[in-house]
XYZ file of C-alpha atoms in Angstrom:
603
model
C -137.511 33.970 -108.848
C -138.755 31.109 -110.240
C -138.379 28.979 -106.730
C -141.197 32.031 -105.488
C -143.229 31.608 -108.135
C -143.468 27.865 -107.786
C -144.196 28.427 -103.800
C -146.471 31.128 -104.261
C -148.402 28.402 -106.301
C -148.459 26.008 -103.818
C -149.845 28.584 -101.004
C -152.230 29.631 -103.129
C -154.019 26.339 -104.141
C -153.084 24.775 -100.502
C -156.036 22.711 -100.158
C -155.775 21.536 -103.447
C -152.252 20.594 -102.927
C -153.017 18.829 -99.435
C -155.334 16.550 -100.954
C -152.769 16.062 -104.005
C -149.765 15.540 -101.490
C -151.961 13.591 -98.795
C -152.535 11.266 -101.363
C -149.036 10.633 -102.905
C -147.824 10.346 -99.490
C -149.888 7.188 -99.143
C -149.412 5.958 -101.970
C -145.698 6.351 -101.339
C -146.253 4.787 -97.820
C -148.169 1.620 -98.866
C -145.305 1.284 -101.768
C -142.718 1.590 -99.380
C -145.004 -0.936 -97.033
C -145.339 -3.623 -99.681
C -141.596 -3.378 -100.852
C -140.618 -3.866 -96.969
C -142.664 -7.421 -97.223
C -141.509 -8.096 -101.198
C -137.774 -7.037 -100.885
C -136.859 -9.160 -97.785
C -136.636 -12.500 -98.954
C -135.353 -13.729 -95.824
C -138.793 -12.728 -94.139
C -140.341 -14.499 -97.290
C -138.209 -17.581 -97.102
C -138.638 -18.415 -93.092
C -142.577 -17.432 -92.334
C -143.913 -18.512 -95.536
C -145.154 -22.605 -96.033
C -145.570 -21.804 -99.687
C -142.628 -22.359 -101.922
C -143.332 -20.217 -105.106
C -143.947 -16.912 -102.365
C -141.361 -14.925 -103.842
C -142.126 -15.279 -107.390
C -146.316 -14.365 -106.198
C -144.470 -11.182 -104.112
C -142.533 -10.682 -107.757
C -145.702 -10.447 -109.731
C -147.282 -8.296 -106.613
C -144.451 -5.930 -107.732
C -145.090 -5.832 -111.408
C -149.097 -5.411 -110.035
C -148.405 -2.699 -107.820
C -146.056 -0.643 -110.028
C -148.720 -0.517 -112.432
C -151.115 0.645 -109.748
C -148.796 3.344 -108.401
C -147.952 4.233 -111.993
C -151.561 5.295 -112.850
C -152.150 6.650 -109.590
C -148.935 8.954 -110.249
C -150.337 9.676 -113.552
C -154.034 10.876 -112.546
C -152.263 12.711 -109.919
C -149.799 14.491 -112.269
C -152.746 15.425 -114.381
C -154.460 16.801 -111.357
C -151.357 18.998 -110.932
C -151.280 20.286 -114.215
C -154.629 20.858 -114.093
C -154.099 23.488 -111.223
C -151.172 25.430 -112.437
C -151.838 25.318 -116.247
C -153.754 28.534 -116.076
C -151.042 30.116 -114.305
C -148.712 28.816 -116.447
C -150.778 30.062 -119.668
C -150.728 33.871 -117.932
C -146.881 33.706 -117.600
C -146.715 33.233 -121.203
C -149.387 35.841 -122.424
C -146.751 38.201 -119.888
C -143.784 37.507 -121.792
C -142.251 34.988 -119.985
C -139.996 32.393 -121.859
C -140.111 29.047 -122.473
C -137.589 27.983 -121.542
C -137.897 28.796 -118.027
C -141.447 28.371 -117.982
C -139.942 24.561 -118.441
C -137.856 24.797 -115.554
C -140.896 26.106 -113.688
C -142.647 22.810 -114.107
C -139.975 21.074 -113.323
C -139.098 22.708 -110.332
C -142.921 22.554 -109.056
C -143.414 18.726 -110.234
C -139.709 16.904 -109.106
C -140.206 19.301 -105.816
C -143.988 17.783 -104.992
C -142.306 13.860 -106.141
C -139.656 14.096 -103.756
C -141.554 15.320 -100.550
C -144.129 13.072 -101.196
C -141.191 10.357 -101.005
C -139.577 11.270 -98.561
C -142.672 12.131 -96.125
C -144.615 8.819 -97.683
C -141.086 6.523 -96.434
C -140.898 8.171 -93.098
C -145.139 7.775 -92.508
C -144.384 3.540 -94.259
C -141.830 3.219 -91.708
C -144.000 3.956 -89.055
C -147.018 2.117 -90.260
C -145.007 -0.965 -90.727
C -143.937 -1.052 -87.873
C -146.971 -0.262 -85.847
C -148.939 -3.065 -87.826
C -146.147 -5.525 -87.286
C -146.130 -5.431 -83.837
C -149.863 -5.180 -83.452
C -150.089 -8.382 -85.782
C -147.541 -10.704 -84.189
C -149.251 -9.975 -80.722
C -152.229 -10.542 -82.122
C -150.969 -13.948 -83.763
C -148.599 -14.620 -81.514
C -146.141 -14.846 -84.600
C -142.572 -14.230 -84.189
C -142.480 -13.153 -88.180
C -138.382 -13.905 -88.141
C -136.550 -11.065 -90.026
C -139.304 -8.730 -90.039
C -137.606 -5.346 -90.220
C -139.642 -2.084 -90.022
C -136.824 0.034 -91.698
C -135.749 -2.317 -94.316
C -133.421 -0.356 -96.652
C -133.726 -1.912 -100.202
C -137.680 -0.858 -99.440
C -136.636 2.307 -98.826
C -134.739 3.266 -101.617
C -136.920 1.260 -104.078
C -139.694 3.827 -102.797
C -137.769 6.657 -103.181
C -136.424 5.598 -106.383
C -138.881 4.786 -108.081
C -141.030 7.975 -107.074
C -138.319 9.891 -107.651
C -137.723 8.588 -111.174
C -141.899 8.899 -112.114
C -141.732 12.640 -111.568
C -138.393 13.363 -113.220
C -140.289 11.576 -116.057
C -143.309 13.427 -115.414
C -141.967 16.357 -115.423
C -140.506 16.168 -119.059
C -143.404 15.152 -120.040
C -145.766 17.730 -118.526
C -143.246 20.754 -120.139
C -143.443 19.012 -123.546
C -146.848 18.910 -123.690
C -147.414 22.488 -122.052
C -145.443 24.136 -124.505
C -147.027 22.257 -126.846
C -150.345 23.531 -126.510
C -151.934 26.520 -127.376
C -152.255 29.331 -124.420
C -156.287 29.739 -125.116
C -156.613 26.012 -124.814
C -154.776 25.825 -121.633
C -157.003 28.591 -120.269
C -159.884 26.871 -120.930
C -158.801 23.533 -119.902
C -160.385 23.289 -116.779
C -163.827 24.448 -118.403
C -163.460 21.404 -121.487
C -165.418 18.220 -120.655
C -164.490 15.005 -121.523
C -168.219 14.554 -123.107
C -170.094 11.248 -122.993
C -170.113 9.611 -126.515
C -172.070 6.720 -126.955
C -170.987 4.907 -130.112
C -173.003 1.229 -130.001
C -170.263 -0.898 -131.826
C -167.535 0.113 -129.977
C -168.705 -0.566 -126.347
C -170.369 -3.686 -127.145
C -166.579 -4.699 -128.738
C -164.981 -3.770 -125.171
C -168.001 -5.510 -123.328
C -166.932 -8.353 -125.190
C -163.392 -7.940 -124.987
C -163.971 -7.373 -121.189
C -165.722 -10.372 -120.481
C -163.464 -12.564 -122.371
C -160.723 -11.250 -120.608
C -161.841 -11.562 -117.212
C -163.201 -14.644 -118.094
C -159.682 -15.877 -119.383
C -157.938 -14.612 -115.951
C -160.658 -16.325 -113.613
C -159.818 -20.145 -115.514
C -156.675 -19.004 -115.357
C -156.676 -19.179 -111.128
C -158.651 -22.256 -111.304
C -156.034 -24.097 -113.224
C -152.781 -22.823 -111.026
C -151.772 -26.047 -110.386
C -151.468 -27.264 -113.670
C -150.163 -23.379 -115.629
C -148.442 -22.320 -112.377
C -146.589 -19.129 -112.748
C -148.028 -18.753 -116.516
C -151.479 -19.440 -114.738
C -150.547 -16.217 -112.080
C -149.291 -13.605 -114.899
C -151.597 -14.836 -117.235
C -154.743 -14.045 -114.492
C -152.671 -10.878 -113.574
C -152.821 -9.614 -117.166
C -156.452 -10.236 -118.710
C -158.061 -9.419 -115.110
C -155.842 -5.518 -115.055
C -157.394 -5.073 -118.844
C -160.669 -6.896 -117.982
C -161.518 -4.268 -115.500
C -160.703 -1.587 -117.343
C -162.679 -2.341 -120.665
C -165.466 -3.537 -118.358
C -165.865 -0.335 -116.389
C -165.219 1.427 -119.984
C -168.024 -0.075 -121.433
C -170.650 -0.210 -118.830
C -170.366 2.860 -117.124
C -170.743 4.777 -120.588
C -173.151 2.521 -121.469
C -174.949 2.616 -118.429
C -174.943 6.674 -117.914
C -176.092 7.096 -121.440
C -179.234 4.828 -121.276
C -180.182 5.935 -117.717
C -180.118 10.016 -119.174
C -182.286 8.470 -122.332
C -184.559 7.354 -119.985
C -186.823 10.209 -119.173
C -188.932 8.829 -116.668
C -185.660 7.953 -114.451
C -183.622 10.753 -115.543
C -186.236 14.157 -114.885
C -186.923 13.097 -111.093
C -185.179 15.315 -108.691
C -181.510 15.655 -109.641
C -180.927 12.361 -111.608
C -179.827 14.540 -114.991
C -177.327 16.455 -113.128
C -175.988 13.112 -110.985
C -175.581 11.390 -114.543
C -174.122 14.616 -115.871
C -171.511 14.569 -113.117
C -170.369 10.940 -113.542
C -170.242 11.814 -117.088
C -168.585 14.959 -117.181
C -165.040 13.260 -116.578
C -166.389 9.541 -117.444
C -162.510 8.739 -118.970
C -160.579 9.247 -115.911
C -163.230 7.466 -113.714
C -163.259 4.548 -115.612
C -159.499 4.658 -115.568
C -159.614 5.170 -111.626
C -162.370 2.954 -111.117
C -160.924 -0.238 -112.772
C -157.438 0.600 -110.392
C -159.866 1.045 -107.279
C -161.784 -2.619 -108.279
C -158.204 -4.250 -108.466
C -156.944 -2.507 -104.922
C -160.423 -3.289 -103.761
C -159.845 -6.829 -104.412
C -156.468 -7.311 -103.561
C -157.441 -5.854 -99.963
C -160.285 -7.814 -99.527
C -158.867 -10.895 -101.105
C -155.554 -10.716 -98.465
C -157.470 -10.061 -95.152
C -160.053 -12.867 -96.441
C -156.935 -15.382 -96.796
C -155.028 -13.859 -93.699
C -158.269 -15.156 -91.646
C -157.968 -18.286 -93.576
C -154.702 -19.004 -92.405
C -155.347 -17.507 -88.755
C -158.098 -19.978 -88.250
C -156.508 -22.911 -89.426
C -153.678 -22.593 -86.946
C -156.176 -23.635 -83.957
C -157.769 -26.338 -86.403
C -154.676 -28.205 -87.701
C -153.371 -28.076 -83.983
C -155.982 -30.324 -82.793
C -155.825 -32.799 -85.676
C -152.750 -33.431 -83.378
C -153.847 -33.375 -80.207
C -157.809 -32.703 -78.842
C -157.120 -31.482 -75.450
C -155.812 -27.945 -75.189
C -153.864 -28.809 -72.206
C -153.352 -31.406 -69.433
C -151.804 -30.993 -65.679
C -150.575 -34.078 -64.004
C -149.948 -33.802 -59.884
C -151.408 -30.210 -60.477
C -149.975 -28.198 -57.496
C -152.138 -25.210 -55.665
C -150.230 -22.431 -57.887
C -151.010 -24.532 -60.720
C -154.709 -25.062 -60.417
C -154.852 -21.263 -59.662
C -153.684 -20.720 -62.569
C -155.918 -23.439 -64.408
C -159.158 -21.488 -63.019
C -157.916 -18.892 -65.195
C -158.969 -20.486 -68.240
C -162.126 -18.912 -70.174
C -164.598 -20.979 -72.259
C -163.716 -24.385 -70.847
C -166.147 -26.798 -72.414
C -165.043 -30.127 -70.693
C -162.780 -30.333 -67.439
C -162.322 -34.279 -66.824
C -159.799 -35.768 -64.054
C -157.777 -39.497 -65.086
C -156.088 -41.325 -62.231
C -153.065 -43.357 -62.993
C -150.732 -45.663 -61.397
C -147.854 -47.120 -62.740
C -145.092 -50.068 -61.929
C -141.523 -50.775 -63.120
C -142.939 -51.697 -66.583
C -146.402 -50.661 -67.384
C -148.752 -47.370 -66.883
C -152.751 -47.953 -66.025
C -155.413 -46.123 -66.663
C -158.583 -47.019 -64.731
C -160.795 -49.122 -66.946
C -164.206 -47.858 -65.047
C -162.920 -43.860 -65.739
C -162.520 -44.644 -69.109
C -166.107 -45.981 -69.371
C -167.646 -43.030 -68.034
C -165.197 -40.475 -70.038
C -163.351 -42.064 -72.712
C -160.734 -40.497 -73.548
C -160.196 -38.414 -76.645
C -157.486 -39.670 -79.043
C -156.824 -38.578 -82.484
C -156.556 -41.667 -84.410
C -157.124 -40.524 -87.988
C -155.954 -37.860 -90.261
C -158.281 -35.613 -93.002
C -157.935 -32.071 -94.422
C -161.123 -30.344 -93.204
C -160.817 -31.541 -89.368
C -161.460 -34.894 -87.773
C -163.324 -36.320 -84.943
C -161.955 -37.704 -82.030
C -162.120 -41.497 -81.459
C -163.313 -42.529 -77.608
C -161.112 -44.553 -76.091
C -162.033 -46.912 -73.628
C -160.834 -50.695 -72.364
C -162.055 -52.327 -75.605
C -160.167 -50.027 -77.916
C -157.523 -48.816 -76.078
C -154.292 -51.482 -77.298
C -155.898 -50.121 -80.669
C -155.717 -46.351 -80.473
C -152.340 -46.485 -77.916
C -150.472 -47.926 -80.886
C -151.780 -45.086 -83.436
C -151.489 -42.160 -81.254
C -148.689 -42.948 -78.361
C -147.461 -39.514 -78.791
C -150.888 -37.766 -77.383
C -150.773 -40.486 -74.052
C -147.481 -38.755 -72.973
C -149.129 -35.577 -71.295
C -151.088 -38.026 -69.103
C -147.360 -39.193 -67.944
C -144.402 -38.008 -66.020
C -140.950 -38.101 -67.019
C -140.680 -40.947 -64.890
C -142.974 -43.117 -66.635
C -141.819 -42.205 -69.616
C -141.295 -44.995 -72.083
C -143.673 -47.550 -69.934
C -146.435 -49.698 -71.684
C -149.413 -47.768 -70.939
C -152.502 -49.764 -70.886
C -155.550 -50.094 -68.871
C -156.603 -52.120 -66.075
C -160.112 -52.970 -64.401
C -161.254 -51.083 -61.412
C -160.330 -54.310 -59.095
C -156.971 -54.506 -60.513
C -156.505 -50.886 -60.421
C -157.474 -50.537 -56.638
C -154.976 -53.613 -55.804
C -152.358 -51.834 -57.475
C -149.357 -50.077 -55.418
C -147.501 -47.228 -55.398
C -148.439 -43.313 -55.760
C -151.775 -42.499 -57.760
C -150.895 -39.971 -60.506
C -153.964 -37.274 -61.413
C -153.791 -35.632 -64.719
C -156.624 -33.628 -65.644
C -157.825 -32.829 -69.168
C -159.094 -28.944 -70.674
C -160.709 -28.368 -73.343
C -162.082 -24.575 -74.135
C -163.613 -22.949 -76.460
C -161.396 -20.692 -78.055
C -157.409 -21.771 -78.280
C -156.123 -18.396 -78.805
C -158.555 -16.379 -76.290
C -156.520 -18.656 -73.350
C -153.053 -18.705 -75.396
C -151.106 -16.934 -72.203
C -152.714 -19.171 -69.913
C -152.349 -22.519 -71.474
C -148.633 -21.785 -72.401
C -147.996 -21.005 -68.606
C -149.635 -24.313 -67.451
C -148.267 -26.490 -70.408
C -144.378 -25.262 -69.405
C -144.954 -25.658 -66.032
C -146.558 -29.332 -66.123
C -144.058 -30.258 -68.209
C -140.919 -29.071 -66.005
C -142.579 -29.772 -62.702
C -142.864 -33.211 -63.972
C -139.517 -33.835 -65.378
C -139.887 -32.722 -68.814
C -137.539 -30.585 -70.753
C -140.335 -28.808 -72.837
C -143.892 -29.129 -73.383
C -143.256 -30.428 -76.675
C -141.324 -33.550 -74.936
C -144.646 -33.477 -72.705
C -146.634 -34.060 -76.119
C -148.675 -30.781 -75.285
C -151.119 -29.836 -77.405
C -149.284 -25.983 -76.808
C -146.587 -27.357 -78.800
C -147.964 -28.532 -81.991
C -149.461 -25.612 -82.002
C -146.823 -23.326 -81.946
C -144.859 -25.663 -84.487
C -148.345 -24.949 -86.875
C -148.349 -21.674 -85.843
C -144.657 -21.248 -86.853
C -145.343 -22.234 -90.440
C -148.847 -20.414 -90.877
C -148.971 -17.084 -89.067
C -146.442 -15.956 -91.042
C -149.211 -16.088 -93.918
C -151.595 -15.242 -91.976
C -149.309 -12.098 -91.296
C -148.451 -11.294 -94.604
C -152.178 -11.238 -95.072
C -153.524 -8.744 -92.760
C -150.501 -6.660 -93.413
C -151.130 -6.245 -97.207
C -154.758 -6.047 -96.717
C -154.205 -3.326 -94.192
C -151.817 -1.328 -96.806
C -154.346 -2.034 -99.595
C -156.972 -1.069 -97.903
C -155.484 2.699 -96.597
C -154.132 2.885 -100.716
C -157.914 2.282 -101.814
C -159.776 4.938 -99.787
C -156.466 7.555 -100.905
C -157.534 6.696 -104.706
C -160.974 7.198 -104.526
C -161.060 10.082 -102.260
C -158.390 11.716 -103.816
C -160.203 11.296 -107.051
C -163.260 12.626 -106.016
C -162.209 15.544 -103.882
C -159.716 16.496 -106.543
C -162.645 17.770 -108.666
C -164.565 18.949 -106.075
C -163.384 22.754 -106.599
C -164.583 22.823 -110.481
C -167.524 21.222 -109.406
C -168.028 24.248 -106.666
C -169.411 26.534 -109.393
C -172.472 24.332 -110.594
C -173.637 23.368 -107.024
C -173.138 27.242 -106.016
C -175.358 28.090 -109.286
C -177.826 25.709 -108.992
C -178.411 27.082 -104.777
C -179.088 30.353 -106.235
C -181.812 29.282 -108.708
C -183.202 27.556 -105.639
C -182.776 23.869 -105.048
C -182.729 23.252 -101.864
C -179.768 21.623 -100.298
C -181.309 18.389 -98.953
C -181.147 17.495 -102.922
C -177.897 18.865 -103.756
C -176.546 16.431 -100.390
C -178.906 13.673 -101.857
C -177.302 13.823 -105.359
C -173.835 13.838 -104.040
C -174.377 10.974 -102.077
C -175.779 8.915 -104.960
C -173.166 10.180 -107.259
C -170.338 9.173 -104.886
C -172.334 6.053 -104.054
C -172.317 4.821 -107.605
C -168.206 5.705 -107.961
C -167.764 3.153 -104.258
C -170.217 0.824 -105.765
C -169.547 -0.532 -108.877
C -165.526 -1.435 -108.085
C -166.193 -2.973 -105.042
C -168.552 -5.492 -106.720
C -166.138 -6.020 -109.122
C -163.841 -6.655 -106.732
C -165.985 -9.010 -104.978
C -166.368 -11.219 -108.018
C -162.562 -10.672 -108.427
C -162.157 -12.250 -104.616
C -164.703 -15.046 -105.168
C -163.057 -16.665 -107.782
C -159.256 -15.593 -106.582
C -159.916 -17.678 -103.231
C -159.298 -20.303 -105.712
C -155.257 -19.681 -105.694
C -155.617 -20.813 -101.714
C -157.434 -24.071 -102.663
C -154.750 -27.044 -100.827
C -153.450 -24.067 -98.381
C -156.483 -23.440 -96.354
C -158.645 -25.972 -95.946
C -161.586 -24.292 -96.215
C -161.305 -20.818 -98.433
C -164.456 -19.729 -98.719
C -165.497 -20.754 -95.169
C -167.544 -17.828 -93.368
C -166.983 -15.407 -95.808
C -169.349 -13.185 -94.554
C -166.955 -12.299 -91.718
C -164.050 -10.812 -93.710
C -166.789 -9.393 -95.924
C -168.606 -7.829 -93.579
C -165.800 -6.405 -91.750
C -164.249 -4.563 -95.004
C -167.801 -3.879 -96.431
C -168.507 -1.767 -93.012
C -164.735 -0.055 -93.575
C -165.777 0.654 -97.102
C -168.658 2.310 -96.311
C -167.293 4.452 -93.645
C -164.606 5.497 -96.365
C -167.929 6.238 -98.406
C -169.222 8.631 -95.406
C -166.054 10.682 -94.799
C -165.854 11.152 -98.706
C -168.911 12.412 -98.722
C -168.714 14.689 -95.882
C -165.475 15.960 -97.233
C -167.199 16.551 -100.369
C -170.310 18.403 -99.233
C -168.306 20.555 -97.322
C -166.643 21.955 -100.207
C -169.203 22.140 -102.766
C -172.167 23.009 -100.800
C -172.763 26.416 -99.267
C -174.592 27.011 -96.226
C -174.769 30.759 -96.840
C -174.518 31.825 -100.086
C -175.224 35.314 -99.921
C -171.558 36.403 -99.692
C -170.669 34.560 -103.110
């Protein structure tokens, strides 16, 4: 009887359970996502350059547990919310307490556990599909990566499982608890606006300080290290949360005050509706401002890492590839390249000691040598006749891909065009590439580097001295970060949009009834769309600048691991601000649809 009852629940609130369920399920999935990165300290250990990466994926932990937490919470509450009135009817019927209890129970372990077990199975298959669409895209080989990684799995399911059986204790305490006209009523009590001056300036204050606390705090990592990291991790959580406490109930209250603003259009009901409920957005808010960051702040330092790969590869080496005795198949395969920027041929010759470059070639294309060493890039030195002994001694590696195996070992030096044309034996041709984009031609150049270096006698290109092989020994070491980056920020990203559209759509059914009322007085719906829009607009506004501020000064962490963190920001910016906002559309839509009629003569 009572496993009907708690079905016949579900059925008939379904689309209030789908958006409750859609939204566990990825939180669930992004939980299981992260744990699949956090757990597997092998993964952590080999594609990571950064020592202290499993203590930062340990405080991630502690970060996202609190995240999930009040996400489970809000969504336990939205549960409640729907069944409490049912619940309050069984009573007034007779029924008793005890199983009313079990009822709860039932309905709230039942809704934990599917959302678990559904959330795993979708985490599985996300990590997996981003894993393999990263490490083509980075050409990453992310050793020990494991899609279905089974401490992640039953850390998901675990923990889920244990926040429900909690929850639902707690929920049949406090049910019984409560009076049966107050839980009728519920839905109908607002949380009302109360403007008291003293306390929100003491939780500005308190805000600020905080925030301002965690922010020095990532400034001075390298001298508080991991008391710098839970130090930031702490005061920014509770910054955010007394901020959005204090401003948004400060800000709602003086905008309504202000008649002028407030009596155009729809503004008093729009500042009604944020305050209606003001406690749990500021709750939601300040979790959406930390996700907001955190997704922002991992794709930003995921491109960080992705485009230092090409940039520390040619502090090594400045030409992206080099043929020598290019056959037919070979230069086929050369024409293949896109972007080339400079295409220049060397002749060589060589005799039982030394190699020669021709001194009248290098006057009209020096060659390009890296001679020097700086964080931030470096400029090639030209080589010619006059500084060739020079720059042969500082960078012998790089001369090697002009060279076949052969040769290997010989002085190589230069000689003048007269002594070069007197010289004997078979003239070698290497050509040199440079193009515009490393990665674009990565197939390409890795075909022509392997097969230069075998055809002339080399094990590998990284005996040749290819440029291919510094950079996959850079590549080795970073796009593992760079990985871990876009991963995370991808997971993030799909756990922001489920918190703020779950919070929003999840009233969207009491707010029904006061859009319905206020279509049959007359306002037209072109204002009741405009209203919504601004309303939602403010709830997608205000975290994600306070996440931005939160990325700005978190870029600071990366300061010695990318050489340039706050290099074309706009980019990564752009690119989630354009996500964002189509999160902020399909919220919307999702919304209207539901609260706004297009014929209400049948209600």
């Amino acid at each position: 009887m009572l496993r009907k009852l708690a079905l016949g629940g579900i059925k008939s609130r379904f689309r209030d359970y789908a958006v409750l369920f859609s939204g566990l399920v990825i939180a669930s999935a992004v939980f299981y996502m992260f744990m699949a990165l956090a757990t597997n300290k092998d993964f952590l250990s080999q594609n990571s350059a950064v020592g202290m990466t499993s203590v930062i994926f340990g405080l991630g932990e502690v970060l996202l547990i609190i995240i999930t937490t009040v996400y489970i919470v809000y969504a336990n509450s939205f549960l409640m919310s729907m069944r409490q009135r049912d619940y309050a009817m069984f009573m007034m019927l007779g029924a008793k307490s005890r199983k009313i209890a079990q009822l709860i129970f039932i309905e709230t372990v039942t809704v934990g556990i599917l959302a678990a077990a559904v959330g795993v199975v979708v985490g599985v298959g996300l990590t997996s599909l981003v894993g393999q669409l990263l490490m083509a895209q980075l050409h990453a080989a992310a050793t020990h990566f494991a899609a279905l990684w089974l401490p992640a799995l039953l850390a998901t399911f675990a923990f889920f499982v244990l926040m429900f059986v909690v929850a639902a204790f707690v929920n049949a305490h406090n049910l019984l608890k409560t009076p049966v006209l107050s839980l009728l009523h519920a839905a109908q009590t607002p949380n009302r606006l109360q403007l008291k001056p003293l306390r929100l300036t003491l939780q500005a204050i308190l805000a600020l300080v905080l925030l301002g606390i965690g922010y020095w705090a990532m400034q001075q990592l390298n001298t508080l290290q991991m008391a710098g990291l839970a130090l930031a991790l702490v005061t920014i959580v509770l910054g955010s949360y007394f901020l959005f406490n204090s401003l948004l109930v400060w800000l709602i209250g003086l905008l309504k005050k202000n008649q002028r603003f407030a009596a155009k259009n729809l503004r008093t009901f729009t500042l009604s509706q944020l305050s209606f409920r003001i406690r749990d957005y500021t709750k939601i808010l300040a979790v959406v401002s930390i996700l907001f960051a955190l997704a922002l702040g991992a794709i930003t330092t995921g491109m960080g890492f992705e485009r230092d790969i090409p940039t520390l590869a040619s502090m090594q080496n400045t030409y992206d590839v080099v043929t020598v005795d290019a056959t037919a198949s070979t230069q086929a395969e050369a024409k293949k390249l896109t972007g080339v920027t400079s295409q220049t041929a060397y002749h060589l010759k060589a005799d039982q000691k030394h190699v020669y470059f021709d001194a009248a070639e290098l006057a009209k294309n020096p060659l390009l040598l890296v001679t020097t060493y700086r964080l931030g890039g470096v400029t090639p030195t030209k080589v010619t006749a006059k500084n060739f002994a020079k720059a042969a001694d500082m960078a012998p590696q790089q001369l090697t891909q002009f060279l076949t195996k052969a040769d290997f070992g010989k002085n190589v030096t230069v000689a003048s065009a007269a002594q070069f044309a007197a010289l004997g034996g078979k003239t070698h041709v290497a050509t040199t590439y440079q193009v515009s984009d490393f990665r674009a031609n990565y197939d390409v150049i890795e075909k022509l580097a392997k097969t230069t270096a075998k055809q002339n006698g080399f094990k590998s290109a990284d005996e040749a001295g290819q440029k291919f092989a510094y950079y996959t020994l850079i590549n080795g070491m970073f796009s593992g970060m760079a990985f871990m980056g876009f991963f995370l920020g991808i997971a993030f990203l799909a756990m922001l949009a489920s918190t703020l559209m779950f919070k929003i759509l999840s009233g969207a059914n009491y707010d029904q009834g006061r859009y319905l009322m206020l279509q049959k007085i007359g306002v037209r719906p072109q204002l009741l769309r405009r209203s919504i829009r601004q309303e939602i607009g403010a709830l997608f506004f205000f975290p994600g600048l306070l996440g931005v501020v939160h990325v700005l000064f978190g870029l600071q962490l990366f300061k010695g691991l990318i050489q340039q963190p706050y290099h074309n920001l706009y980019i990564p910016f752009g690119i989630f601000i354009v996500l964002y906002g189509l999160y902020y559309l399909i919220t919307v839509w999702l919304y209207e649809r539901i609260v706004v009629k297009k014929d209400i003569a049948t209600d």
